[in-house]
Amino acid sequence: MNTPEIQAVYDRIKAHSESFLGYPVAKDFSYHEYAPFLDICINNVGDPENPSTFAIDTKDIEQKCIAFFADMLSSNTKDVWGYITNGGTEGNLYGLYVARESFPNAMVYYSESTHYSVKKNLHLLNIPNIVIRSQKNGEMDYEDLDQTISYRRDKPAIFFLNIGTTMTEAIDKIDEIKRIIKKYAIKDYYIHCDAAFLGTIAPYIDPKPKFDFAEGIDSISISGHKFIGSPIPCGAVLVKRKHRDRIANSVSYVGTMDTTITGSRNGLTPLFIWDFIQKHDHQGLKARVTASQEVAAYTEHKLNLLGMNAWRNNDGLTVVFQKPSDALCKKYQMASEETIAHIICVPGVTFSKVDAFLEDLKIELVQKSSSVEALHV
Ligand SMILES: *Cc1c(COP(=O)(O)O)cnc(C)c1O
């Protein structure tokens, strides 16, 4: 590398990525074959289905990725449209944006376990919204939603559902939402699913949670740099075609439709995602999910043997347990909230990495109990 300074940056990131257990990003990828692309301009500006006069894009590949995701989410590119985003937040912003264009007077309902970026998105879009209480496991409290809606049944409703919350991987139940919609005879409603983490996992879980276009959702945000893995954050948003058509307008400067949030868009990330899809396909993804579930089950079991009150939602990859010391959270880069922490068993979090953490934890627990005993002497 060019300078010792930049080499040090590389070494630092490499060392830090060895040990993290608490964030949902896979690290078993390698895209160095794509290095030649780093020496050319690439830009997917505008609508992925509309060529721009600025013709240095990977939109053909981007469309193939979207077609794969549409199929994965029980739909097809005749009914849904989408693009490769910069990550989960952009996909959620997009879903809320087209939702507001459909129902300008709507109220947004979302649970208190929702990702922190959603509040900001709602602020940017200036949409009225109400936070619904969560159950202990992180799932929306449907009783609270029911009561909240009962006072506002005249208003169009935008339901922002979590398909895997950030902290506990809880899944909001679409059947409960439909029950409430029916109970109050709400005519104008929109359902967006935040499946940033579980988007490429839930389709392969048995039994499969209800969350995709087969359930009549309007839009969904999934990520690319989490379970699939990428050196650059990325994701995909898919929406029913009518929602995209409502906001589309043509821009002569770039000769394409301005249907995306940003103008210039990343053309490299579609190549990475497509590379993954070609190597893995649905079968490979299913095997990847099963292998990750095995690590998660092991981690949960071992933590419980140490008395750490570990649990998981829906045989998921997120193992929630009693928060260990700040030092351990820092060493293994584990997010914590109040009294809980989590290990997210994505590819790259191996049995041996979990074992290394468990060894450290054991030492800490022994020290703690001997100091407690010392107090009692
Ligand atoms: C990661 C995540 C997000 C945010 O995604 P970014 O790619 O960081 O923008 C939003 N919601 C959920 C549930 C997530 O797990």
Coordinates of C-alpha atoms and ligand atoms in Angstrom, one line a residue:
M1 CA 0.0 0.0 0.0
N2 CA 1.0 3.5 -0.8
T3 CA 2.0 4.9 2.6
P4 CA 2.5 3.4 6.1
E5 CA -0.4 5.5 7.2
I6 CA -2.9 3.7 4.9
Q7 CA -1.3 0.4 5.6
A8 CA -2.0 1.0 9.3
V9 CA -5.6 1.7 8.5
Y10 CA -5.9 -1.6 6.7
D11 CA -4.2 -3.5 9.5
R12 CA -6.4 -1.9 12.1
I13 CA -9.6 -2.8 10.3
K14 CA -8.3 -6.3 9.5
A15 CA -7.5 -6.9 13.2
H16 CA -10.8 -5.5 14.4
S17 CA -12.8 -7.6 12.0
E18 CA -11.3 -10.8 13.4
S19 CA -13.1 -10.4 16.7
F20 CA -16.5 -8.9 16.3
L21 CA -19.5 -10.9 17.4
G22 CA -22.2 -8.4 17.9
Y23 CA -23.0 -6.9 14.5
P24 CA -25.0 -8.7 11.8
V25 CA -22.4 -8.6 8.9
A26 CA -21.0 -11.7 7.3
K27 CA -17.3 -11.6 6.6
D28 CA -16.7 -14.7 4.5
F29 CA -16.5 -12.9 1.1
S30 CA -13.8 -12.1 -1.3
Y31 CA -14.2 -9.7 -4.2
H32 CA -10.6 -9.0 -5.1
E33 CA -11.3 -10.2 -8.7
Y34 CA -13.3 -7.0 -9.1
A35 CA -10.2 -4.9 -8.6
P36 CA -10.1 -3.8 -12.3
F37 CA -13.4 -2.0 -11.7
L38 CA -11.6 0.3 -9.2
D39 CA -9.8 1.9 -12.1
I40 CA -12.8 3.0 -14.1
C41 CA -15.8 5.4 -13.5
I42 CA -19.0 3.5 -12.7
N43 CA -22.3 5.2 -12.0
N44 CA -25.9 3.8 -11.9
V45 CA -27.5 7.2 -11.9
G46 CA -31.3 7.1 -12.1
D47 CA -33.8 4.4 -12.6
P48 CA -32.3 0.9 -13.0
E49 CA -34.6 0.0 -15.8
N50 CA -33.9 3.2 -17.8
P51 CA -30.5 3.7 -19.5
S52 CA -29.0 7.1 -18.9
T53 CA -27.1 9.1 -21.5
F54 CA -24.3 8.7 -19.0
A55 CA -23.7 5.1 -20.0
I56 CA -21.1 3.8 -17.5
D57 CA -23.5 1.7 -15.4
T58 CA -24.1 -1.9 -14.2
K59 CA -27.9 -1.5 -14.5
D60 CA -28.2 -4.8 -16.4
I61 CA -26.7 -6.6 -13.5
E62 CA -28.6 -4.5 -11.0
Q63 CA -31.9 -5.6 -12.6
K64 CA -30.9 -9.2 -12.4
C65 CA -30.3 -8.8 -8.6
I66 CA -33.7 -7.3 -8.2
A67 CA -35.3 -10.1 -10.2
F68 CA -33.7 -12.6 -7.9
F69 CA -34.9 -10.7 -4.8
A70 CA -38.4 -10.4 -6.2
D71 CA -38.5 -14.1 -6.7
M72 CA -37.1 -14.7 -3.2
L73 CA -39.9 -12.4 -1.9
S74 CA -42.7 -14.3 -3.6
S75 CA -43.2 -11.9 -6.5
N76 CA -41.8 -11.0 -9.9
T77 CA -40.6 -8.0 -11.8
K78 CA -43.9 -7.5 -13.5
D79 CA -45.5 -6.6 -10.2
V80 CA -42.6 -5.1 -8.3
W81 CA -39.8 -2.8 -9.0
G82 CA -36.7 -2.0 -7.1
Y83 CA -33.1 -0.9 -7.0
I84 CA -29.8 -1.5 -5.1
T85 CA -29.6 1.0 -2.3
N86 CA -26.8 2.1 0.1
G87 CA -28.3 0.0 2.8
G88 CA -31.3 -0.7 5.0
T89 CA -31.9 2.9 6.0
E90 CA -32.3 4.1 2.4
G91 CA -34.7 1.3 1.6
N92 CA -36.8 2.2 4.6
L93 CA -36.7 5.9 3.7
Y94 CA -37.9 4.9 0.2
G95 CA -40.7 2.8 1.4
L96 CA -42.0 5.6 3.7
Y97 CA -41.6 8.1 0.9
V98 CA -43.8 6.3 -1.6
A99 CA -46.2 5.5 1.2
R100 CA -46.6 9.2 1.9
E101 CA -47.1 9.9 -1.8
S102 CA -49.9 7.4 -1.8
F103 CA -51.5 8.6 1.5
P104 CA -50.4 12.2 2.3
N105 CA -52.6 12.3 5.4
A106 CA -51.6 9.0 6.8
M107 CA -50.3 8.2 10.3
V108 CA -47.3 5.9 10.6
Y109 CA -47.3 3.2 13.3
Y110 CA -44.1 1.5 14.3
S111 CA -42.8 -0.2 17.5
E112 CA -40.4 1.1 20.0
S113 CA -37.9 -1.7 19.0
T114 CA -37.6 -0.2 15.5
H115 CA -34.1 0.8 14.2
Y116 CA -33.0 4.2 15.3
S117 CA -32.8 5.5 11.7
V118 CA -36.6 5.3 11.2
K119 CA -37.3 8.2 13.5
K120 CA -35.0 10.3 11.5
N121 CA -36.5 9.2 8.2
L122 CA -40.0 10.1 9.5
H123 CA -38.6 13.5 10.5
L124 CA -37.1 14.1 7.1
L125 CA -40.4 13.1 5.4
N126 CA -42.4 15.0 8.0
I127 CA -45.0 12.3 8.4
P128 CA -47.1 12.2 11.6
N129 CA -46.2 9.0 13.5
I130 CA -47.0 7.1 16.7
V131 CA -44.6 4.7 18.5
I132 CA -46.3 1.5 19.7
R133 CA -45.1 -0.3 22.7
S134 CA -43.1 -3.5 22.3
Q135 CA -43.5 -6.8 24.0
K136 CA -40.6 -8.2 26.0
N137 CA -39.2 -10.2 23.1
G138 CA -39.1 -7.0 20.9
E139 CA -42.2 -7.8 18.9
M140 CA -44.9 -5.1 18.6
D141 CA -47.6 -5.0 21.3
Y142 CA -50.7 -5.6 19.2
E143 CA -53.0 -4.6 22.0
D144 CA -51.4 -1.2 22.2
L145 CA -51.6 -0.9 18.4
D146 CA -55.3 -1.9 18.5
Q147 CA -56.1 0.7 21.1
T148 CA -54.1 3.4 19.3
I149 CA -55.8 2.8 16.0
S150 CA -59.3 2.7 17.6
Y151 CA -59.1 6.4 18.1
R152 CA -57.9 7.1 14.6
R153 CA -59.8 4.8 12.4
D154 CA -60.7 7.7 10.0
K155 CA -57.0 8.2 9.1
P156 CA -55.0 6.3 6.4
A157 CA -52.5 4.0 8.2
I158 CA -48.9 3.2 7.3
F159 CA -47.7 0.2 9.1
F160 CA -43.9 0.0 9.5
L161 CA -43.2 -3.6 10.5
N162 CA -40.0 -5.1 11.7
I163 CA -39.0 -8.4 10.2
G164 CA -36.2 -8.9 12.6
T165 CA -35.5 -6.1 15.1
T166 CA -32.0 -4.9 15.5
M167 CA -31.6 -6.0 19.1
T168 CA -33.5 -9.3 19.4
E169 CA -34.5 -10.3 15.8
A170 CA -38.2 -10.1 16.7
I171 CA -40.7 -10.4 13.8
D172 CA -43.9 -8.3 13.9
K173 CA -46.9 -10.5 12.9
I174 CA -48.6 -9.4 9.7
D175 CA -51.7 -11.5 10.6
E176 CA -52.2 -9.4 13.7
I177 CA -51.9 -6.2 11.6
K178 CA -54.4 -7.6 9.2
R179 CA -56.8 -8.5 12.0
I180 CA -56.7 -4.9 13.3
I181 CA -57.1 -3.4 9.8
K182 CA -60.2 -5.6 9.4
K183 CA -61.5 -4.9 12.9
Y184 CA -61.6 -1.1 12.3
A185 CA -62.5 -1.4 8.6
I186 CA -59.5 0.7 7.6
K187 CA -59.7 1.2 3.9
D188 CA -56.5 3.2 3.1
Y189 CA -53.4 1.5 4.4
Y190 CA -49.9 0.7 3.4
I191 CA -47.5 -2.0 4.8
H192 CA -43.8 -1.6 4.7
C193 CA -41.4 -4.3 6.0
D194 CA -38.0 -3.5 7.4
A195 CA -36.2 -6.8 6.7
A196 CA -32.8 -5.2 6.7
F197 CA -31.3 -8.2 8.4
L198 CA -33.8 -11.0 7.9
G199 CA -34.7 -10.2 4.3
T200 CA -32.2 -12.8 2.8
I201 CA -32.7 -15.2 5.8
A202 CA -36.4 -15.4 6.6
P203 CA -37.3 -16.9 3.1
Y204 CA -35.2 -19.9 4.0
I205 CA -36.4 -20.5 7.6
D206 CA -38.7 -23.4 8.2
P207 CA -41.5 -22.6 9.0
K208 CA -41.2 -19.4 6.9
P209 CA -42.4 -16.3 8.7
K210 CA -45.1 -14.3 6.9
F211 CA -43.6 -11.1 5.6
D212 CA -43.3 -10.9 1.8
F213 CA -45.3 -9.8 -1.3
A214 CA -47.5 -13.0 -1.0
E215 CA -48.9 -11.3 2.2
G216 CA -49.9 -8.2 0.3
I217 CA -47.1 -5.9 1.5
D218 CA -46.4 -2.7 -0.4
S219 CA -42.6 -2.4 0.0
I220 CA -39.7 -4.0 1.7
S221 CA -36.1 -3.0 2.5
I222 CA -33.4 -5.7 2.7
S223 CA -29.6 -5.3 3.1
G224 CA -26.7 -6.7 1.1
H225 CA -23.8 -6.1 3.4
K226 CA -25.4 -8.0 6.3
F227 CA -26.1 -11.7 5.7
I228 CA -24.8 -11.7 2.1
G229 CA -21.7 -9.6 3.0
S230 CA -19.9 -6.8 1.1
P231 CA -17.0 -4.5 1.6
I232 CA -19.3 -1.6 0.8
P233 CA -22.7 -1.1 2.6
C234 CA -25.6 -1.9 0.2
G235 CA -29.1 -3.2 0.2
A236 CA -32.2 -3.4 -2.0
V237 CA -35.6 -1.9 -1.8
L238 CA -38.6 -3.5 -3.6
V239 CA -41.9 -1.8 -4.0
K240 CA -45.2 -2.6 -5.9
R241 CA -44.8 -1.1 -9.3
K242 CA -47.7 1.3 -8.9
H243 CA -45.9 3.1 -6.1
R244 CA -42.8 3.7 -8.2
D245 CA -44.9 4.9 -11.1
R246 CA -46.7 7.5 -8.9
I247 CA -43.4 9.3 -8.2
A248 CA -41.6 8.8 -11.5
N249 CA -40.7 11.7 -13.6
S250 CA -38.2 12.0 -16.4
V251 CA -35.1 14.2 -16.2
S252 CA -33.6 15.3 -19.5
Y253 CA -30.2 16.2 -18.0
V254 CA -29.4 12.5 -17.3
G255 CA -31.9 11.1 -19.8
T256 CA -33.4 8.7 -17.3
M257 CA -36.2 8.6 -14.7
D258 CA -35.5 10.1 -11.3
T259 CA -37.1 7.3 -9.3
T260 CA -34.3 6.7 -6.7
I261 CA -33.4 8.7 -3.5
T262 CA -29.9 9.7 -4.6
G263 CA -28.8 10.8 -8.1
S264 CA -25.5 9.1 -8.6
R265 CA -25.6 5.5 -7.4
N266 CA -23.1 2.8 -6.6
G267 CA -22.4 0.5 -9.6
L268 CA -20.0 -1.8 -7.8
T269 CA -22.3 -3.2 -5.2
P270 CA -24.7 -4.8 -7.7
L271 CA -21.7 -6.7 -9.0
F272 CA -20.9 -8.1 -5.6
I273 CA -24.5 -9.1 -4.9
W274 CA -24.8 -10.7 -8.3
D275 CA -21.5 -12.6 -7.7
F276 CA -23.0 -13.9 -4.5
I277 CA -26.3 -14.9 -6.1
Q278 CA -24.6 -16.8 -8.9
K279 CA -22.4 -18.7 -6.4
H280 CA -25.1 -19.5 -3.9
D281 CA -28.6 -19.2 -5.4
H282 CA -31.6 -20.1 -3.2
Q283 CA -30.2 -23.5 -2.2
G284 CA -26.9 -22.0 -1.1
L285 CA -28.7 -19.4 0.9
K286 CA -30.8 -22.0 2.6
A287 CA -27.7 -24.0 3.6
R288 CA -26.1 -20.8 4.8
V289 CA -29.1 -20.1 7.0
T290 CA -29.1 -23.6 8.4
A291 CA -25.3 -23.5 9.2
S292 CA -25.8 -20.2 10.9
Q293 CA -28.7 -21.5 13.0
E294 CA -26.5 -24.3 14.2
V295 CA -23.9 -21.9 15.5
A296 CA -26.6 -19.9 17.1
A297 CA -28.1 -22.9 18.8
Y298 CA -24.7 -23.9 20.1
T299 CA -24.0 -20.4 21.4
E300 CA -27.3 -20.2 23.2
H301 CA -26.8 -23.6 24.8
K302 CA -23.2 -22.8 25.9
L303 CA -24.2 -19.5 27.4
N304 CA -27.0 -21.1 29.3
L305 CA -24.6 -23.6 30.8
L306 CA -22.8 -20.6 32.2
G307 CA -26.1 -19.2 33.6
M308 CA -26.3 -16.2 31.2
N309 CA -30.1 -16.5 30.5
A310 CA -29.6 -16.8 26.7
W311 CA -32.6 -17.0 24.3
R312 CA -33.5 -16.5 20.7
N313 CA -36.6 -15.4 18.8
N314 CA -37.8 -18.0 16.1
D315 CA -34.7 -20.2 16.0
G316 CA -32.9 -17.0 14.8
L317 CA -29.3 -16.1 14.5
T318 CA -29.4 -13.5 17.3
V319 CA -28.5 -14.9 20.7
V320 CA -29.7 -12.5 23.4
F321 CA -28.2 -12.8 26.9
Q322 CA -27.3 -11.0 30.1
K323 CA -24.9 -8.2 29.3
P324 CA -21.3 -9.1 30.3
S325 CA -18.7 -6.5 31.4
D326 CA -18.1 -3.4 29.3
A327 CA -14.5 -4.7 28.7
L328 CA -15.8 -7.9 27.1
C329 CA -18.5 -6.0 25.1
K330 CA -15.7 -3.8 23.8
K331 CA -13.3 -6.6 23.0
Y332 CA -15.9 -8.5 21.0
Q333 CA -17.7 -5.4 19.6
M334 CA -21.1 -6.4 21.1
A335 CA -24.0 -4.0 21.1
S336 CA -25.8 -3.8 24.3
E337 CA -29.1 -2.2 25.5
E338 CA -29.8 -1.8 29.2
T339 CA -29.2 -5.3 30.7
I340 CA -28.9 -7.3 27.5
A341 CA -26.3 -7.9 24.8
H342 CA -26.3 -10.1 21.8
I343 CA -24.1 -12.3 19.6
I344 CA -25.3 -12.5 16.0
C345 CA -24.3 -15.7 14.3
V346 CA -23.7 -14.7 10.7
P347 CA -21.2 -16.4 8.5
G348 CA -17.7 -15.6 9.9
V349 CA -18.9 -16.0 13.5
T350 CA -17.6 -19.6 13.8
F351 CA -17.8 -22.1 16.6
S352 CA -14.1 -21.4 17.5
K353 CA -14.8 -17.6 17.6
V354 CA -17.7 -18.2 19.9
D355 CA -15.5 -20.6 22.0
A356 CA -12.9 -17.9 22.4
F357 CA -15.5 -15.5 23.8
L358 CA -16.9 -18.2 26.1
E359 CA -13.4 -18.8 27.5
D360 CA -13.0 -15.1 28.3
L361 CA -16.5 -15.0 29.8
K362 CA -15.7 -18.0 32.0
I363 CA -12.7 -16.3 33.4
E364 CA -14.7 -13.2 34.1
L365 CA -17.4 -15.1 35.8
V366 CA -14.9 -17.0 38.0
Q367 CA -13.3 -13.8 39.0
K368 CA -16.6 -12.3 39.8
S369 CA -17.8 -15.2 41.9
S370 CA -14.5 -15.4 43.8
S371 CA -14.7 -11.7 44.6
V372 CA -18.3 -12.2 45.9
E373 CA -17.1 -15.1 48.0
A374 CA -14.2 -13.0 49.3
L375 CA -16.8 -10.4 50.4
H376 CA -18.7 -13.0 52.4
V377 CA -15.6 -14.3 54.2
Ligands
LIG1 C1 -29.2 -2.7 9.9 C2 -30.6 -2.4 10.0 C3 -31.1 -1.1 9.5 C4 -30.2 -0.1 9.0 O1 -29.5 -0.5 7.8 P1 -28.2 0.2 7.3 O2 -27.8 -0.7 6.2 O3 -27.3 0.4 8.4 O4 -28.7 1.5 6.8 C5 -32.5 -0.9 9.7 N1 -33.3 -1.7 10.2 C6 -32.9 -2.9 10.7 C7 -33.9 -3.8 11.4 C8 -31.5 -3.3 10.7 O5 -31.1 -4.5 11.1

